[in-house]
mmCIF file with all atom_site columns, C-alpha atoms in Angstrom:
data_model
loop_
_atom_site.group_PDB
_atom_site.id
_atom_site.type_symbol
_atom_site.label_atom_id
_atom_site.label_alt_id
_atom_site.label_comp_id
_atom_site.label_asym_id
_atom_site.label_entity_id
_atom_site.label_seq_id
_atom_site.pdbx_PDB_ins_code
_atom_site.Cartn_x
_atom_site.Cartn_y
_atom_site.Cartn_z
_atom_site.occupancy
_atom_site.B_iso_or_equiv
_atom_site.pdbx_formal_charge
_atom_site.auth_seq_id
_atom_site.auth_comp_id
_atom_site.auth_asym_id
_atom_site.auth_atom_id
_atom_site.pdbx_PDB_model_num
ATOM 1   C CA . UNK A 1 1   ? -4.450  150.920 128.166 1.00 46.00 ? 30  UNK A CA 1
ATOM 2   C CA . UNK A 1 2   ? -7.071  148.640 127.140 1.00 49.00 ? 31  UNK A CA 1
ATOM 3   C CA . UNK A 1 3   ? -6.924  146.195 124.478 1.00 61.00 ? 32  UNK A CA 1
ATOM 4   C CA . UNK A 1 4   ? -10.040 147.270 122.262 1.00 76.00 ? 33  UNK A CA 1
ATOM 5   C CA . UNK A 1 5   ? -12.104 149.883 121.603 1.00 91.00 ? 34  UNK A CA 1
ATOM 6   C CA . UNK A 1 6   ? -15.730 150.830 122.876 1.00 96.00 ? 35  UNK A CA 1
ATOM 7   C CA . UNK A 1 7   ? -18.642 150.150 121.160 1.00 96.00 ? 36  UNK A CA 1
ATOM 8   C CA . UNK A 1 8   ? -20.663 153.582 120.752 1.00 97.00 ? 37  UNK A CA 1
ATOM 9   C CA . UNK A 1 9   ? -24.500 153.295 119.929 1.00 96.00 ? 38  UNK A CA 1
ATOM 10  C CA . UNK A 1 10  ? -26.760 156.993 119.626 1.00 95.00 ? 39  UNK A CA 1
ATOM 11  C CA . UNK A 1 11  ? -29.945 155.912 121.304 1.00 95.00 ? 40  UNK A CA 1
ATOM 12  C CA . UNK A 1 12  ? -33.518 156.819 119.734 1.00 94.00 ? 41  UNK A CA 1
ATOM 13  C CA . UNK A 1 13  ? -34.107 159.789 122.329 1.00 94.00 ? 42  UNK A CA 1
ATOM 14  C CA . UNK A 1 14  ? -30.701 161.245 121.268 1.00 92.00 ? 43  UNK A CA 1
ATOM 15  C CA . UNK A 1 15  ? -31.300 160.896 117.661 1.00 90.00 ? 44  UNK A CA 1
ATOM 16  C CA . UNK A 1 16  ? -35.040 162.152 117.579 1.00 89.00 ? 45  UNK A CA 1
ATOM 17  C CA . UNK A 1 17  ? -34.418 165.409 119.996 1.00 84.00 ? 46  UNK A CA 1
ATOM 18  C CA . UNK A 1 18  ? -31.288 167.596 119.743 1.00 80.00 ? 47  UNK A CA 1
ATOM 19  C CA . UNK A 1 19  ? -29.136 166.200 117.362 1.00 88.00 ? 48  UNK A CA 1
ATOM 20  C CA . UNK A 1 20  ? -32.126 166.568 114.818 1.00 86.00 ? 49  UNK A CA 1
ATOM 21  C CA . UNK A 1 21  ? -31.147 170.552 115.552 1.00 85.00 ? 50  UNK A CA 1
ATOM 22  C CA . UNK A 1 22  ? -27.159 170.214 115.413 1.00 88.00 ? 51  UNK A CA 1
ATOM 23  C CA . UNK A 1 23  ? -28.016 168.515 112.114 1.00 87.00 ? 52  UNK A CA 1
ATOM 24  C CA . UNK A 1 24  ? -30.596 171.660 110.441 1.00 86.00 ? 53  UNK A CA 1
ATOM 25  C CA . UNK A 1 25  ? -27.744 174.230 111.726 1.00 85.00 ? 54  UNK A CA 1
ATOM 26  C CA . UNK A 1 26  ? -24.496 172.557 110.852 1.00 87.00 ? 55  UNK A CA 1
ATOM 27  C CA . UNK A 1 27  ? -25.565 170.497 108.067 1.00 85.00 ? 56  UNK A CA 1
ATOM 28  C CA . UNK A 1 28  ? -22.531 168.977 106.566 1.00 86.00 ? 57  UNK A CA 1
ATOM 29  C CA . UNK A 1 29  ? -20.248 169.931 109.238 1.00 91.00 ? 58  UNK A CA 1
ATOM 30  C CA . UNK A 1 30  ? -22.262 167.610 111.249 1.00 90.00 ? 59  UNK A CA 1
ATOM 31  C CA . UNK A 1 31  ? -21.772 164.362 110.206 1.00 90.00 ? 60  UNK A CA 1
ATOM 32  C CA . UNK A 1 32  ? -18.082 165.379 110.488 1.00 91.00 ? 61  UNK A CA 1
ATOM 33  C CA . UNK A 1 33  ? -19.024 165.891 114.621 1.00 92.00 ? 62  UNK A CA 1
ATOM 34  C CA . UNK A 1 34  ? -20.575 162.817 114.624 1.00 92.00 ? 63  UNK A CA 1
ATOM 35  C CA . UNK A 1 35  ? -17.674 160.743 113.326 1.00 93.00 ? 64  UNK A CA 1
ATOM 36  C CA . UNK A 1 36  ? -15.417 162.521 116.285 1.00 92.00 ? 65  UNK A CA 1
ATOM 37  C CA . UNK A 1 37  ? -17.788 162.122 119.249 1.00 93.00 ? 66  UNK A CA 1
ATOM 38  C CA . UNK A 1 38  ? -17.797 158.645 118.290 1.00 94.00 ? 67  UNK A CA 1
ATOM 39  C CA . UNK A 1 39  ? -14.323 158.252 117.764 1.00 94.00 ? 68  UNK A CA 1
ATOM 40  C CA . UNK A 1 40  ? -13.872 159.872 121.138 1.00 94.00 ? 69  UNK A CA 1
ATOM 41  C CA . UNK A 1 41  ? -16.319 157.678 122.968 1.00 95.00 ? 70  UNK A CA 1
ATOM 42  C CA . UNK A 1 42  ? -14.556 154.698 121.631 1.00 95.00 ? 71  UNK A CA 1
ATOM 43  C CA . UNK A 1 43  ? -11.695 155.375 123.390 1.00 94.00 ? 72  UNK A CA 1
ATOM 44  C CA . UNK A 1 44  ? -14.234 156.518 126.601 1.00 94.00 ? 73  UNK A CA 1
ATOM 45  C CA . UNK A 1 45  ? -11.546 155.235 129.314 1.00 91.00 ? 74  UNK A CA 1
ATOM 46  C CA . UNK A 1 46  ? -8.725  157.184 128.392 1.00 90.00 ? 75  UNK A CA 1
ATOM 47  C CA . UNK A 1 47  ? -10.630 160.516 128.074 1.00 91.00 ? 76  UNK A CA 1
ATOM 48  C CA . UNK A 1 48  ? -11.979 159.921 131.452 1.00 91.00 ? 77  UNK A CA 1
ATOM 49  C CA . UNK A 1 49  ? -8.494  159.388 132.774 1.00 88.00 ? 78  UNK A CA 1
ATOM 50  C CA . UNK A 1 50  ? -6.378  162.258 131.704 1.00 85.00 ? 79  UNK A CA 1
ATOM 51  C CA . UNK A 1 51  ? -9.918  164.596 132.354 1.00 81.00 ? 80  UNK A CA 1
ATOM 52  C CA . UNK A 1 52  ? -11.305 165.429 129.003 1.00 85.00 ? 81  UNK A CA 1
ATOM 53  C CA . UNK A 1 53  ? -14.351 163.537 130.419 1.00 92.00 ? 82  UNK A CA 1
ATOM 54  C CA . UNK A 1 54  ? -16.380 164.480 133.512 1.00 93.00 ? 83  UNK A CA 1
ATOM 55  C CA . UNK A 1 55  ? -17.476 161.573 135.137 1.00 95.00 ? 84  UNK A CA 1
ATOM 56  C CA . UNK A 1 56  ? -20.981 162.076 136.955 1.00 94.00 ? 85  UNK A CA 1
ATOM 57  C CA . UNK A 1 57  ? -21.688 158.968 138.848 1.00 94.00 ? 86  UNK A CA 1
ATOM 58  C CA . UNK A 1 58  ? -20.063 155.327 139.230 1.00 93.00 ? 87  UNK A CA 1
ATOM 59  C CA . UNK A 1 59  ? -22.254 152.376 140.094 1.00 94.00 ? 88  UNK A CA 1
ATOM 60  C CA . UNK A 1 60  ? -20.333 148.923 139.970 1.00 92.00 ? 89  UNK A CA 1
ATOM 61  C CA . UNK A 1 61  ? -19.099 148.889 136.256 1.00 94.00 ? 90  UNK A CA 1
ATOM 62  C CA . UNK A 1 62  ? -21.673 151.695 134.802 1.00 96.00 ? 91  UNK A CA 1
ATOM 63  C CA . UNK A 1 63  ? -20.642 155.418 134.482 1.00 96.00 ? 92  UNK A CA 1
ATOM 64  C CA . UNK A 1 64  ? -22.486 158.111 133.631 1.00 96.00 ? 93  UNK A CA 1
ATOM 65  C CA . UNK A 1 65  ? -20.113 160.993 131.943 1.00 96.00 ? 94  UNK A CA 1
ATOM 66  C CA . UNK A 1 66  ? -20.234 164.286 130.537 1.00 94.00 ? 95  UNK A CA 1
ATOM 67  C CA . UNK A 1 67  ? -18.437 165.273 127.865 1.00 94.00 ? 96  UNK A CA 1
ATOM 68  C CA . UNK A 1 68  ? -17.641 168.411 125.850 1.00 91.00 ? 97  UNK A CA 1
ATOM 69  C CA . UNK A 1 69  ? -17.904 168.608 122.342 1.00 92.00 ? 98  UNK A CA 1
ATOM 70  C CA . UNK A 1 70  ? -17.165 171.385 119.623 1.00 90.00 ? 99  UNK A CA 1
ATOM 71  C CA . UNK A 1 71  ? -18.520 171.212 115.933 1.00 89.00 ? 100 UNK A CA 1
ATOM 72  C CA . UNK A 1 72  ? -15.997 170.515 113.084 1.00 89.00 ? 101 UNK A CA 1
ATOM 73  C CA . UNK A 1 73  ? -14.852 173.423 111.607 1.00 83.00 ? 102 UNK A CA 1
ATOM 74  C CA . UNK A 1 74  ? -15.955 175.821 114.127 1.00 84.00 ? 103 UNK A CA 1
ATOM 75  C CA . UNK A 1 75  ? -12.621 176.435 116.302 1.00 85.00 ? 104 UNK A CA 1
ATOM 76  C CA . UNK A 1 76  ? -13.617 176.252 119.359 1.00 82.00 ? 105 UNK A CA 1
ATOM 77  C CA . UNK A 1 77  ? -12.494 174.623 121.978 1.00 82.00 ? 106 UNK A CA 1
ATOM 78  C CA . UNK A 1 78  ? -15.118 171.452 123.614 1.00 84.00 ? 107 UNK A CA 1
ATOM 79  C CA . UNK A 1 79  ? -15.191 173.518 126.910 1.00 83.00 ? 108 UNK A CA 1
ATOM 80  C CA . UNK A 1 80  ? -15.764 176.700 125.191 1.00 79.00 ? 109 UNK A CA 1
ATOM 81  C CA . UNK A 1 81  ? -18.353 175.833 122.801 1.00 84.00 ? 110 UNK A CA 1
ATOM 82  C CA . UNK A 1 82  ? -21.055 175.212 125.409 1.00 83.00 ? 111 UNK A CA 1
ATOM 83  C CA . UNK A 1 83  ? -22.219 171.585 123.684 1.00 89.00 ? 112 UNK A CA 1
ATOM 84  C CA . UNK A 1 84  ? -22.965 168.642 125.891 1.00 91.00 ? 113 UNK A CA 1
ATOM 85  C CA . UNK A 1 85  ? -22.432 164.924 125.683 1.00 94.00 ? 114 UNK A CA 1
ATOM 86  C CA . UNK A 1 86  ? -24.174 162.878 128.271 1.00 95.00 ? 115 UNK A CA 1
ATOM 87  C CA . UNK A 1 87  ? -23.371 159.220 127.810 1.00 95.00 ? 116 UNK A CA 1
ATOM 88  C CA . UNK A 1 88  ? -23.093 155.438 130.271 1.00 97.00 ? 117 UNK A CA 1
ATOM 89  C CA . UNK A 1 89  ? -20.175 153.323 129.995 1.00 97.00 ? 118 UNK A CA 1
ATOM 90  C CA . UNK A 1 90  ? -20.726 150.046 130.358 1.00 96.00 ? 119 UNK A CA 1
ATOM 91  C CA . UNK A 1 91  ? -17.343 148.557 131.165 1.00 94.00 ? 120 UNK A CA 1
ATOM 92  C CA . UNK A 1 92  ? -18.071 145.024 130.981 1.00 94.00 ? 121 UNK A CA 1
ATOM 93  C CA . UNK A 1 93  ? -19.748 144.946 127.996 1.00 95.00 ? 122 UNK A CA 1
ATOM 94  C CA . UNK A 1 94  ? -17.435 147.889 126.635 1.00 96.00 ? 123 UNK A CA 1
ATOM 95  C CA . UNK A 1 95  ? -20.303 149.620 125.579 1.00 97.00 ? 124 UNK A CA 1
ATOM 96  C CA . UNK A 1 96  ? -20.642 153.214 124.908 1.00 97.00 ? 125 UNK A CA 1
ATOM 97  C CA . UNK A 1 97  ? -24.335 154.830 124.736 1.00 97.00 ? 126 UNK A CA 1
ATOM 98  C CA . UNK A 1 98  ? -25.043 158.201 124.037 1.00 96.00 ? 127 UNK A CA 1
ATOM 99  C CA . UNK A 1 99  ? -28.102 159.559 125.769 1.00 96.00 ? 128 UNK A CA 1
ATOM 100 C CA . UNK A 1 100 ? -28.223 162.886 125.041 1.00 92.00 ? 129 UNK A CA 1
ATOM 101 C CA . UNK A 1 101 ? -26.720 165.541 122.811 1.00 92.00 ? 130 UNK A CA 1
ATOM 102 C CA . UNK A 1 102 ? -27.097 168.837 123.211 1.00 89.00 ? 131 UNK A CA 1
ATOM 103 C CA . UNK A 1 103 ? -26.103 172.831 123.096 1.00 85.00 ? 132 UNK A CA 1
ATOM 104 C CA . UNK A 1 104 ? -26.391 175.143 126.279 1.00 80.00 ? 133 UNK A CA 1
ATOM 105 C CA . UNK A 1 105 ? -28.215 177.055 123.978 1.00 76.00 ? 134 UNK A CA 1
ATOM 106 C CA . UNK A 1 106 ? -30.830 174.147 124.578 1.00 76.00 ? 135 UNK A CA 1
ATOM 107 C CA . UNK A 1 107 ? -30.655 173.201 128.221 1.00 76.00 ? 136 UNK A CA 1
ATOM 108 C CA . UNK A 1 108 ? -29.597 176.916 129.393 1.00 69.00 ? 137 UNK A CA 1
ATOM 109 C CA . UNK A 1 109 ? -28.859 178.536 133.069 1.00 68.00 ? 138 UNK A CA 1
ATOM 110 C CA . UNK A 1 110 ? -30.095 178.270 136.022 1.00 80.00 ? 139 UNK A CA 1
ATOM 111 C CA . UNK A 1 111 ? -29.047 175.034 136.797 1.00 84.00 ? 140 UNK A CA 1
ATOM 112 C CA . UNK A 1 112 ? -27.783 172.858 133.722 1.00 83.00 ? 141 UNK A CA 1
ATOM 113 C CA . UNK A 1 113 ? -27.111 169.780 135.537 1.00 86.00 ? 142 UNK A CA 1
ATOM 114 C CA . UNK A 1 114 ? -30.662 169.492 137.033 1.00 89.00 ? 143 UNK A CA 1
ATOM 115 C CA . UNK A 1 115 ? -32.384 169.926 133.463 1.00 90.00 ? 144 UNK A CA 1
ATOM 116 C CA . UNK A 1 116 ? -30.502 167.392 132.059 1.00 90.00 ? 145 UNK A CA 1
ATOM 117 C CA . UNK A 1 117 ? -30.768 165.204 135.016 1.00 91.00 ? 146 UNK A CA 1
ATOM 118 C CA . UNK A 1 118 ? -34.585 165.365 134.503 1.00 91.00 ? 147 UNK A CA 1
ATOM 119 C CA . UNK A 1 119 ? -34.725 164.426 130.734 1.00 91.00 ? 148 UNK A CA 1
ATOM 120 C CA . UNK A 1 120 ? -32.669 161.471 131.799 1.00 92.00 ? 149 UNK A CA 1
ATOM 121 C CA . UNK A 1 121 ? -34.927 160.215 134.859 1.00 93.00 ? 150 UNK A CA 1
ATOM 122 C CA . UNK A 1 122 ? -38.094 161.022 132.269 1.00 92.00 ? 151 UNK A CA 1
ATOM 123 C CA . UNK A 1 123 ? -36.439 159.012 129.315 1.00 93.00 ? 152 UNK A CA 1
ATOM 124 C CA . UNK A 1 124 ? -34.433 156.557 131.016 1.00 94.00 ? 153 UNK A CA 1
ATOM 125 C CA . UNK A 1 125 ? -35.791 155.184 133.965 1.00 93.00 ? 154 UNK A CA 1
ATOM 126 C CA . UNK A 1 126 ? -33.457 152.550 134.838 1.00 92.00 ? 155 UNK A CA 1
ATOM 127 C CA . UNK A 1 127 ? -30.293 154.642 134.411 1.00 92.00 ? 156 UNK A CA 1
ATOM 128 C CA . UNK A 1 128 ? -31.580 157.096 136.672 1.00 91.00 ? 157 UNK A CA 1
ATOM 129 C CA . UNK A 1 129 ? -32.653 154.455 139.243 1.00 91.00 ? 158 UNK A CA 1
ATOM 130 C CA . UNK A 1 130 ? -28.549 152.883 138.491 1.00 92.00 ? 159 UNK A CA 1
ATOM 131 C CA . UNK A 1 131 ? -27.064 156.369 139.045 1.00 92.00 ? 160 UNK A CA 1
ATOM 132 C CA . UNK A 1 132 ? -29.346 157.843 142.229 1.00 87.00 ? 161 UNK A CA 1
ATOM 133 C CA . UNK A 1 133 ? -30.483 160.585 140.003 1.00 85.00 ? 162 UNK A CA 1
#
């Protein structure tokens, strides 16, 4: 077990795109979310570790990771609620940064992984150059 927390930063792209729409349809019960992802991606290394994290890609001390998410109040389970967490670990730094944010709803069948694959090599260059994406 590590000795401190992550540090967990939204980025811009995040913040502008899909959780603008969490935000209009859960209103209050959003902020609520927001507190937990965070709180979650603080402690990043332990939800990778007994798999409530899906780690994507590992390049030196970056990883890219998915992770499921359920709105506050809603009773669903992460898995089941079909909302999406796409975030780098930086475990040098011990920095968490959330790239994305979104609902299957959103970013929908055929082929989820590929979509969001694409928004990330469009809005993050570098990370997709990191991970081979």
């Amino acid at each position: 077990m590590e000795r401190f927390n992550y540090r967990v930063r939204i980025e811009p792209f995040a913040e502008r795109h899909y959780i603008k729409k969490f935000q209009k349809a859960y209103k209050e019960k959003w902020l609520a979310t927001e507190r937990t992802l965070i709180a979650v991606c603080e402690r990043i290394d332990n939800m990778l570790q007994y798999n409530r994290a899906d780690l994507i890609s590992n390049a030196g001390c970056y990883k890219l990771v998915k992770l499921d998410f359920a709105v506050e109040g809603t009773r669903m389970s992460p898995k089941a609620s079909g909302n999406r967490c796409i975030l780098t670990v930086d475990e040098d730094t011990r920095e968490v940064k959330i790239l994305l944010v979104y609902s299957k709803n959103e970013i929908s069948s055929p082929n989820e992984a590929q979509k969001w694959k694409s928004i990330i090599k469009g809005e993050y260059r570098e990370l997709a150059e990191r991970f081979s994406l």
